[in-house]
Amino acid sequence: MKLITKELEQINTTFEYGRSLGIVRAVAKNDEYDGRNLILDGKETVFLGNCSYMGLDQNQEIKDAAKNAIDKFGMYFSSSRTFVGLELFEQMEEKLEEMFEKPVNVTTSTTFAHISNLPILIGKNDAIILDNYVHSSMQTAVNMMRNNGEHVEILRHSRLDLLEDRIKILSAKYNNIWYMIDGIYSMMGDGAPMKELEFLMNKYEQFFVYADDAHGTSWTGKKGVGYVLNEIPFHEKLFIGMSMSKGFGTGGGLMVYPDKASKELVKNLGKTMIFSGPPHPAAAAAAIKSAEIHMRPEFADLQLDLKRKIEYFWKKANQLSLPLSGNYATPIFFIGAGNTENTAYTAKALLDSGFFVSPCTFPSVPKNKTGIRITLSRYITLKDIDNLLEMVNHIYLQLEKMGKMDREQVKRRFTEKSTKELILS
């Protein structure tokens, strides 16, 4: 094996330690899966890392549609859509366009969506600015472009004061400036400041926004169109990549465009659109049914059910003075633990108590902001939330007695504006 850097060796050691505790790369040995319960190490465990926020992955109508498509078309249609595709794929895009009221392309993953989109949409003399918390899928696509000489820089998280300064400077040298963001950031659960970004798009002719709204899809916005489009109307200089593998409940990635010309250009020339296979027939049929469900009036009631649980979690966590990363009304909650040792201890103690959460350390989060990430889905009950948070509080009281944690210090780390903070990109 080739030599690795000291930093990568340290990260790998931490990962292997977490694996030995059963808190990362865990294997669920369920005979059946219901969205809430995992069988880990022979014990039933409440799954608080599920990103199927709306619970649609277990919806019977969607499962029936997928099964029917397999019976009709088989497991896979093995041809690039550049040459030929099933009419089912066109029907899927038409239904999604009805839902989003904008042109849409579909691919097998959000990462593939970015890899197709960015080299086509972004010109050779354009500049790219990455928010330093932007999802790894976006960084992957941008890094592929960086190899061709595009100007790429990283900006401190959601610092729009710094962003505007960079727009002014870069506008003199580059044709356009693209700011790459998440709609909902996948680790801390905060949302991008879309209204302020809309102001900047209107103010600066050369400024464009490209958003990955994977974690904002379905649980918010009319018809589940997501966080970004719930915050602002669609803008002519806004491009969005989304995921159907989270709240949407079916799998795959989709891209939403301000105009049909952009859609067709990417569909004709995007690398993964040409050289990668199409969605599975089951996934395409499931997406059609999921979009239909999103457009029903009663879908808003499902969203409200989840939002009530989000509010309940937030109030309970604050009552217990747990160090949340912020007060964000999203299904992603991050509770700081202070350091990697505390994070591992907390995740393991929760697992032993019947709760699976996601332990997050560098490079997923900055080194000074390690902690546990909890995602709420409609499968989770209010009693689950009570039991979980009371257990976290109990664990933190133990750490405080041992002199290993100061909650107020941990909280301050999420409010201070660091000049050094970067995640691995």
Short mmCIF file of C-alpha atoms in Angstrom, two decimals:
data_model
loop_
_atom_site.label_atom_id
_atom_site.label_comp_id
_atom_site.label_asym_id
_atom_site.label_seq_id
_atom_site.Cartn_x
_atom_site.Cartn_y
_atom_site.Cartn_z
CA MET A 1 0.00 0.00 0.00
CA LYS A 2 1.28 3.47 -0.82
CA LEU A 3 2.33 5.75 2.01
CA ILE A 4 -0.41 8.03 3.34
CA THR A 5 -0.05 11.37 5.06
CA LYS A 6 0.04 11.62 8.83
CA GLU A 7 -3.29 13.44 8.79
CA LEU A 8 -5.03 10.73 6.75
CA GLU A 9 -3.52 8.05 8.98
CA GLN A 10 -4.94 9.82 12.04
CA ILE A 11 -8.39 10.11 10.43
CA ASN A 12 -8.30 6.43 9.46
CA THR A 13 -7.31 5.42 13.01
CA THR A 14 -10.25 7.39 14.41
CA PHE A 15 -12.57 5.75 11.89
CA GLU A 16 -11.36 2.26 12.73
CA TYR A 17 -11.84 2.98 16.44
CA GLY A 18 -15.44 4.02 15.75
CA ARG A 19 -15.92 0.88 13.70
CA SER A 20 -14.68 -1.28 16.60
CA LEU A 21 -17.33 0.36 18.82
CA GLY A 22 -20.08 -0.32 16.27
CA ILE A 23 -20.89 3.38 15.82
CA VAL A 24 -19.68 3.64 12.21
CA ARG A 25 -20.08 1.16 9.35
CA ALA A 26 -22.60 -0.68 11.49
CA VAL A 27 -24.45 -3.58 9.86
CA ALA A 28 -28.19 -3.87 10.44
CA LYS A 29 -29.31 -7.52 10.46
CA ASN A 30 -33.02 -6.90 9.95
CA ASP A 31 -35.19 -9.55 8.33
CA GLU A 32 -37.51 -6.63 7.50
CA TYR A 33 -37.07 -2.87 7.75
CA ASP A 34 -39.76 -0.39 8.78
CA GLY A 35 -37.82 2.90 8.75
CA ARG A 36 -37.57 3.16 12.55
CA ASN A 37 -35.95 0.03 13.93
CA LEU A 38 -32.55 -1.50 13.23
CA ILE A 39 -31.23 -4.77 14.61
CA LEU A 40 -27.66 -3.98 15.65
CA ASP A 41 -25.56 -6.49 17.57
CA GLY A 42 -28.69 -8.55 18.17
CA LYS A 43 -30.62 -5.68 19.76
CA GLU A 44 -33.51 -3.53 18.48
CA THR A 45 -32.30 0.05 18.05
CA VAL A 46 -34.15 3.27 17.17
CA PHE A 47 -32.67 4.65 13.93
CA LEU A 48 -31.95 8.37 14.32
CA GLY A 49 -29.78 8.65 11.23
CA ASN A 50 -32.55 8.05 8.67
CA CYS A 51 -32.71 10.78 5.99
CA SER A 52 -36.00 9.52 4.55
CA TYR A 53 -37.60 12.45 6.35
CA MET A 54 -41.14 11.97 5.04
CA GLY A 55 -41.21 8.19 5.41
CA LEU A 56 -42.06 7.73 1.74
CA ASP A 57 -39.53 4.92 1.25
CA GLN A 58 -42.07 2.62 2.94
CA ASN A 59 -45.16 4.07 1.25
CA GLN A 60 -47.23 1.21 -0.17
CA GLU A 61 -48.36 3.08 -3.32
CA ILE A 62 -44.75 3.84 -4.18
CA LYS A 63 -43.60 0.27 -3.52
CA ASP A 64 -46.43 -1.12 -5.64
CA ALA A 65 -45.51 1.21 -8.52
CA ALA A 66 -41.89 0.02 -8.34
CA LYS A 67 -42.90 -3.65 -8.29
CA ASN A 68 -45.20 -3.18 -11.27
CA ALA A 69 -42.40 -1.51 -13.27
CA ILE A 70 -40.07 -4.44 -12.57
CA ASP A 71 -42.72 -6.85 -13.84
CA LYS A 72 -43.16 -4.78 -17.02
CA PHE A 73 -39.59 -3.70 -17.80
CA GLY A 74 -37.26 -5.85 -15.69
CA MET A 75 -34.57 -4.72 -13.28
CA TYR A 76 -32.67 -2.47 -15.68
CA PHE A 77 -32.81 -0.94 -19.16
CA SER A 78 -29.18 -1.19 -20.20
CA SER A 79 -28.60 1.64 -22.65
CA SER A 80 -27.54 5.26 -22.45
CA ARG A 81 -30.53 7.56 -22.97
CA THR A 82 -28.42 9.33 -25.60
CA PHE A 83 -29.27 6.39 -27.86
CA VAL A 84 -32.60 5.12 -26.58
CA GLY A 85 -34.65 5.19 -23.40
CA LEU A 86 -37.98 3.92 -22.12
CA GLU A 87 -41.01 6.17 -22.46
CA LEU A 88 -41.26 5.67 -18.68
CA PHE A 89 -38.21 7.93 -18.23
CA GLU A 90 -39.85 10.75 -20.18
CA GLN A 91 -43.05 10.31 -18.17
CA MET A 92 -40.98 10.59 -14.98
CA GLU A 93 -39.43 13.90 -16.04
CA GLU A 94 -42.81 15.24 -17.17
CA LYS A 95 -44.36 14.43 -13.77
CA LEU A 96 -41.46 16.05 -11.92
CA GLU A 97 -41.73 19.14 -14.13
CA GLU A 98 -45.40 19.32 -13.21
CA MET A 99 -44.39 19.24 -9.54
CA PHE A 100 -41.58 21.80 -9.76
CA GLU A 101 -43.14 23.90 -12.53
CA LYS A 102 -39.67 24.14 -14.10
CA PRO A 103 -37.55 22.05 -16.53
CA VAL A 104 -36.01 18.97 -14.90
CA ASN A 105 -33.36 16.37 -15.69
CA VAL A 106 -33.00 13.10 -13.77
CA THR A 107 -29.92 11.02 -13.09
CA THR A 108 -29.05 8.11 -10.83
CA SER A 109 -27.49 10.23 -8.05
CA THR A 110 -27.06 13.84 -6.95
CA THR A 111 -23.30 13.50 -7.43
CA PHE A 112 -23.88 12.52 -11.07
CA ALA A 113 -26.21 15.51 -11.40
CA HIS A 114 -23.45 17.90 -10.35
CA ILE A 115 -20.87 16.20 -12.57
CA SER A 116 -23.17 16.69 -15.58
CA ASN A 117 -24.30 20.19 -14.70
CA LEU A 118 -21.20 22.11 -13.69
CA PRO A 119 -18.86 21.67 -16.68
CA ILE A 120 -21.71 22.67 -19.02
CA LEU A 121 -23.13 25.59 -17.05
CA ILE A 122 -19.85 27.13 -15.90
CA GLY A 123 -17.63 28.77 -18.51
CA LYS A 124 -13.86 28.53 -18.80
CA ASN A 125 -13.44 32.14 -17.68
CA ASP A 126 -15.86 31.89 -14.75
CA ALA A 127 -14.87 31.82 -11.09
CA ILE A 128 -16.21 29.31 -8.54
CA ILE A 129 -16.64 30.05 -4.85
CA LEU A 130 -17.39 27.09 -2.56
CA ASP A 131 -18.99 27.56 0.82
CA ASN A 132 -16.64 25.58 3.04
CA TYR A 133 -19.52 23.44 4.37
CA VAL A 134 -20.84 22.54 0.91
CA HIS A 135 -21.55 18.83 0.41
CA SER A 136 -18.82 16.46 -0.70
CA SER A 137 -20.75 15.64 -3.90
CA MET A 138 -20.39 19.27 -5.00
CA GLN A 139 -16.71 19.36 -4.02
CA THR A 140 -16.13 16.21 -6.08
CA ALA A 141 -17.64 17.78 -9.19
CA VAL A 142 -15.77 21.05 -8.70
CA ASN A 143 -12.46 19.30 -8.09
CA MET A 144 -12.85 17.57 -11.44
CA MET A 145 -13.16 21.01 -13.04
CA ARG A 146 -10.28 22.44 -11.02
CA ASN A 147 -7.98 20.06 -12.87
CA ASN A 148 -8.82 21.95 -16.10
CA GLY A 149 -7.61 25.23 -14.63
CA GLU A 150 -10.86 26.85 -13.46
CA HIS A 151 -10.52 29.40 -10.68
CA VAL A 152 -11.82 27.86 -7.44
CA GLU A 153 -11.74 29.30 -3.94
CA ILE A 154 -13.33 28.46 -0.58
CA LEU A 155 -15.29 30.91 1.55
CA ARG A 156 -16.05 30.73 5.26
CA HIS A 157 -19.49 29.33 5.93
CA SER A 158 -22.39 31.64 4.98
CA ARG A 159 -20.22 34.77 5.35
CA LEU A 160 -22.05 36.91 2.82
CA ASP A 161 -20.08 40.00 3.85
CA LEU A 162 -16.96 38.24 2.60
CA LEU A 163 -18.84 36.89 -0.42
CA GLU A 164 -19.80 40.34 -1.65
CA ASP A 165 -16.20 41.49 -1.38
CA ARG A 166 -15.11 38.54 -3.52
CA ILE A 167 -17.84 39.22 -6.11
CA LYS A 168 -16.57 42.78 -6.52
CA ILE A 169 -12.95 41.69 -6.91
CA LEU A 170 -13.54 38.68 -9.16
CA SER A 171 -16.00 40.49 -11.45
CA ALA A 172 -13.14 42.53 -12.87
CA LYS A 173 -11.29 39.42 -14.07
CA TYR A 174 -13.93 36.73 -14.70
CA ASN A 175 -17.08 36.57 -16.82
CA ASN A 176 -19.30 35.13 -14.07
CA ILE A 177 -18.99 34.22 -10.39
CA TRP A 178 -20.70 31.06 -9.16
CA TYR A 179 -21.39 30.51 -5.47
CA MET A 180 -21.82 26.83 -4.53
CA ILE A 181 -24.00 26.10 -1.51
CA ASP A 182 -26.24 23.56 0.16
CA GLY A 183 -29.86 24.54 0.67
CA ILE A 184 -29.84 22.71 4.01
CA TYR A 185 -26.34 21.90 5.20
CA SER A 186 -26.15 18.19 5.87
CA MET A 187 -24.09 18.23 9.08
CA MET A 188 -25.32 21.16 11.18
CA GLY A 189 -28.82 21.46 9.68
CA ASP A 190 -28.72 25.20 8.97
CA GLY A 191 -30.22 26.70 5.85
CA ALA A 192 -28.49 28.92 3.30
CA PRO A 193 -29.40 32.63 3.51
CA MET A 194 -31.43 32.54 0.30
CA LYS A 195 -33.11 35.96 0.61
CA GLU A 196 -29.73 37.65 0.94
CA LEU A 197 -28.41 35.63 -2.00
CA GLU A 198 -31.43 36.67 -4.06
CA PHE A 199 -30.50 40.29 -3.29
CA LEU A 200 -26.94 39.69 -4.51
CA MET A 201 -28.16 37.97 -7.70
CA ASN A 202 -30.28 41.03 -8.43
CA LYS A 203 -27.48 43.44 -7.54
CA TYR A 204 -24.62 41.84 -9.50
CA GLU A 205 -25.23 40.84 -13.10
CA GLN A 206 -22.31 38.38 -13.09
CA PHE A 207 -23.34 36.54 -9.90
CA PHE A 208 -24.98 33.08 -10.05
CA VAL A 209 -26.00 30.60 -7.33
CA TYR A 210 -25.82 26.81 -7.62
CA ALA A 211 -27.55 25.02 -4.74
CA ASP A 212 -27.55 21.39 -3.63
CA ASP A 213 -30.92 21.09 -1.88
CA ALA A 214 -30.73 17.35 -1.25
CA HIS A 215 -31.63 17.68 2.45
CA GLY A 216 -34.28 20.33 1.82
CA THR A 217 -36.37 18.36 -0.66
CA SER A 218 -39.91 17.18 0.20
CA TRP A 219 -40.24 18.05 3.89
CA THR A 220 -40.69 21.77 3.19
CA GLY A 221 -42.09 24.01 0.46
CA LYS A 222 -45.43 23.82 -1.33
CA LYS A 223 -45.67 20.37 -2.98
CA GLY A 224 -42.36 19.56 -1.30
CA VAL A 225 -40.27 21.63 -3.74
CA GLY A 226 -37.67 22.16 -1.04
CA TYR A 227 -36.01 24.72 1.16
CA VAL A 228 -34.47 26.88 -1.56
CA LEU A 229 -37.71 27.38 -3.50
CA ASN A 230 -39.64 27.85 -0.27
CA GLU A 231 -37.37 30.77 0.64
CA ILE A 232 -37.33 32.60 -2.71
CA PRO A 233 -39.06 32.39 -6.11
CA PHE A 234 -37.11 30.70 -8.87
CA HIS A 235 -34.47 33.11 -10.17
CA GLU A 236 -33.09 33.16 -13.70
CA LYS A 237 -29.55 32.84 -12.24
CA LEU A 238 -30.38 30.00 -9.84
CA PHE A 239 -29.66 26.33 -10.58
CA ILE A 240 -30.57 23.51 -8.20
CA GLY A 241 -29.45 19.93 -7.75
CA MET A 242 -31.72 17.79 -5.59
CA SER A 243 -31.97 14.25 -4.27
CA MET A 244 -34.76 11.71 -4.52
CA SER A 245 -32.86 9.49 -2.06
CA LYS A 246 -33.91 11.38 1.07
CA GLY A 247 -37.27 13.02 1.72
CA PHE A 248 -38.57 12.09 -1.73
CA GLY A 249 -38.24 8.42 -0.83
CA THR A 250 -37.33 6.77 -4.15
CA GLY A 251 -33.64 7.16 -5.02
CA GLY A 252 -31.73 9.16 -7.63
CA GLY A 253 -30.83 12.76 -8.34
CA LEU A 254 -32.66 15.51 -10.16
CA MET A 255 -31.70 18.90 -11.55
CA VAL A 256 -34.02 21.89 -11.77
CA TYR A 257 -33.33 24.66 -14.30
CA PRO A 258 -34.60 28.21 -14.86
CA ASP A 259 -35.18 27.52 -18.57
CA LYS A 260 -35.60 24.64 -21.04
CA ALA A 261 -32.50 25.57 -23.04
CA SER A 262 -30.26 24.87 -20.02
CA LYS A 263 -31.99 21.53 -19.41
CA GLU A 264 -31.53 20.38 -23.00
CA LEU A 265 -27.92 21.54 -23.14
CA VAL A 266 -27.03 19.44 -20.08
CA LYS A 267 -29.12 16.51 -21.31
CA ASN A 268 -27.26 16.54 -24.63
CA LEU A 269 -23.73 17.21 -23.36
CA GLY A 270 -23.52 16.30 -19.67
CA LYS A 271 -20.99 13.52 -19.09
CA THR A 272 -23.08 11.34 -16.82
CA MET A 273 -26.14 11.94 -18.98
CA ILE A 274 -24.26 10.47 -21.96
CA PHE A 275 -21.98 7.81 -20.49
CA SER A 276 -23.93 6.57 -17.47
CA GLY A 277 -27.00 4.36 -17.44
CA PRO A 278 -30.56 5.59 -16.88
CA PRO A 279 -32.59 5.26 -13.67
CA HIS A 280 -33.85 1.79 -12.89
CA PRO A 281 -37.41 1.27 -14.16
CA ALA A 282 -38.53 0.66 -10.56
CA ALA A 283 -37.01 3.99 -9.46
CA ALA A 284 -38.61 5.85 -12.37
CA ALA A 285 -42.08 4.48 -11.65
CA ALA A 286 -41.59 5.14 -7.94
CA ALA A 287 -40.61 8.76 -8.70
CA ILE A 288 -43.79 9.27 -10.74
CA LYS A 289 -45.92 8.00 -7.86
CA SER A 290 -43.98 10.01 -5.26
CA ALA A 291 -44.44 13.21 -7.31
CA GLU A 292 -48.18 12.49 -7.49
CA ILE A 293 -48.27 12.12 -3.70
CA HIS A 294 -46.35 15.39 -3.27
CA MET A 295 -48.96 17.22 -5.34
CA ARG A 296 -51.95 16.01 -3.31
CA PRO A 297 -53.43 18.57 -0.87
CA GLU A 298 -53.01 16.16 2.06
CA PHE A 299 -49.22 16.08 1.56
CA ALA A 300 -49.08 19.32 3.56
CA ASP A 301 -50.44 17.38 6.55
CA LEU A 302 -47.49 14.98 6.35
CA GLN A 303 -45.10 17.93 6.30
CA LEU A 304 -46.85 19.45 9.32
CA ASP A 305 -46.51 16.18 11.24
CA LEU A 306 -42.73 16.25 10.79
CA LYS A 307 -42.47 19.98 11.54
CA ARG A 308 -44.25 19.46 14.86
CA LYS A 309 -41.66 16.85 15.79
CA ILE A 310 -38.86 19.21 14.76
CA GLU A 311 -40.27 21.94 17.02
CA TYR A 312 -40.72 19.47 19.88
CA PHE A 313 -37.11 18.27 19.59
CA TRP A 314 -35.78 21.84 19.55
CA LYS A 315 -37.76 22.87 22.66
CA LYS A 316 -36.81 19.73 24.60
CA ALA A 317 -33.10 20.05 23.73
CA ASN A 318 -33.07 23.68 24.85
CA GLN A 319 -34.89 22.84 28.09
CA LEU A 320 -32.07 20.39 28.85
CA SER A 321 -29.41 22.98 27.86
CA LEU A 322 -27.89 20.65 25.29
CA PRO A 323 -25.28 22.37 23.08
CA LEU A 324 -27.09 22.49 19.74
CA SER A 325 -25.20 23.84 16.75
CA GLY A 326 -28.00 26.39 16.30
CA ASN A 327 -31.74 26.89 16.46
CA TYR A 328 -32.64 25.62 13.00
CA ALA A 329 -36.16 24.46 12.12
CA THR A 330 -34.95 21.52 10.01
CA PRO A 331 -34.94 17.72 10.51
CA ILE A 332 -31.16 17.72 11.08
CA PHE A 333 -29.92 18.38 14.61
CA PHE A 334 -26.29 18.54 15.68
CA ILE A 335 -25.35 18.35 19.35
CA GLY A 336 -21.77 19.32 20.11
CA ALA A 337 -19.66 17.00 22.26
CA GLY A 338 -16.45 19.01 22.59
CA ASN A 339 -13.93 16.57 21.13
CA THR A 340 -13.59 13.26 19.32
CA GLU A 341 -13.25 11.23 22.53
CA ASN A 342 -16.51 12.64 23.93
CA THR A 343 -18.25 12.11 20.60
CA ALA A 344 -17.31 8.43 20.49
CA TYR A 345 -18.22 7.94 24.16
CA THR A 346 -21.65 9.55 23.63
CA ALA A 347 -22.47 7.62 20.44
CA LYS A 348 -21.44 4.31 22.04
CA ALA A 349 -23.44 4.98 25.23
CA LEU A 350 -26.50 5.86 23.14
CA LEU A 351 -26.08 2.70 21.07
CA ASP A 352 -25.91 0.63 24.25
CA SER A 353 -29.15 2.35 25.32
CA GLY A 354 -30.94 1.52 22.05
CA PHE A 355 -30.37 4.64 19.94
CA PHE A 356 -28.29 4.85 16.76
CA VAL A 357 -27.03 8.36 15.95
CA SER A 358 -24.28 9.56 13.60
CA PRO A 359 -20.98 10.49 15.30
CA CYS A 360 -19.36 13.33 13.35
CA THR A 361 -15.67 14.19 13.55
CA PHE A 362 -13.07 15.75 11.27
CA PRO A 363 -13.08 15.80 8.24
CA SER A 364 -16.91 15.70 8.10
CA VAL A 365 -16.99 18.70 10.45
CA PRO A 366 -14.30 21.15 11.65
CA LYS A 367 -11.97 19.79 14.31
CA ASN A 368 -13.40 22.06 17.02
CA LYS A 369 -17.03 21.16 16.25
CA THR A 370 -17.32 17.42 16.72
CA GLY A 371 -20.55 15.94 17.98
CA ILE A 372 -23.53 13.74 17.22
CA ARG A 373 -25.86 14.27 14.27
CA ILE A 374 -29.51 13.29 14.65
CA THR A 375 -32.04 13.20 11.84
CA LEU A 376 -35.77 13.17 12.43
CA SER A 377 -38.10 11.27 10.15
CA ARG A 378 -41.85 10.76 10.43
CA TYR A 379 -41.08 7.30 11.82
CA ILE A 380 -39.75 8.83 15.05
CA THR A 381 -42.22 9.39 17.90
CA LEU A 382 -42.34 12.13 20.53
CA LYS A 383 -41.52 9.47 23.13
CA ASP A 384 -38.42 8.52 21.11
CA ILE A 385 -37.34 12.17 21.21
CA ASP A 386 -37.90 12.41 24.97
CA ASN A 387 -36.00 9.20 25.69
CA LEU A 388 -33.11 10.10 23.40
CA LEU A 389 -32.55 13.63 24.69
CA GLU A 390 -32.86 12.63 28.32
CA MET A 391 -30.23 9.98 27.70
CA VAL A 392 -27.91 12.49 25.98
CA ASN A 393 -28.33 14.81 28.97
CA HIS A 394 -27.51 11.92 31.34
CA ILE A 395 -24.35 11.09 29.38
CA TYR A 396 -23.26 14.74 29.34
CA LEU A 397 -23.79 15.01 33.09
CA GLN A 398 -21.42 12.06 33.47
CA LEU A 399 -18.83 13.74 31.23
CA GLU A 400 -19.14 16.97 33.20
CA LYS A 401 -18.61 15.15 36.50
CA MET A 402 -15.45 13.61 35.03
CA GLY A 403 -14.26 17.09 34.03
CA LYS A 404 -14.34 16.21 30.33
CA MET A 405 -17.03 18.61 29.13
CA ASP A 406 -18.09 22.23 29.53
CA ARG A 407 -21.45 22.70 27.76
CA GLU A 408 -21.17 26.49 27.62
CA GLN A 409 -17.75 26.27 26.03
CA VAL A 410 -19.08 23.79 23.45
CA LYS A 411 -22.01 26.12 22.67
CA ARG A 412 -19.65 29.07 22.13
CA ARG A 413 -17.76 27.14 19.47
CA PHE A 414 -20.89 27.20 17.29
CA THR A 415 -21.42 30.96 17.63
CA GLU A 416 -17.84 32.19 17.21
CA LYS A 417 -16.77 33.24 13.70
CA SER A 418 -13.54 31.34 13.15
CA THR A 419 -10.90 32.68 10.78
CA LYS A 420 -9.32 29.24 10.34
CA GLU A 421 -12.24 26.86 10.15
CA LEU A 422 -12.12 24.53 7.14
CA ILE A 423 -13.31 21.03 6.49
CA LEU A 424 -11.32 18.69 4.30
CA SER A 425 -12.13 19.34 0.64
#
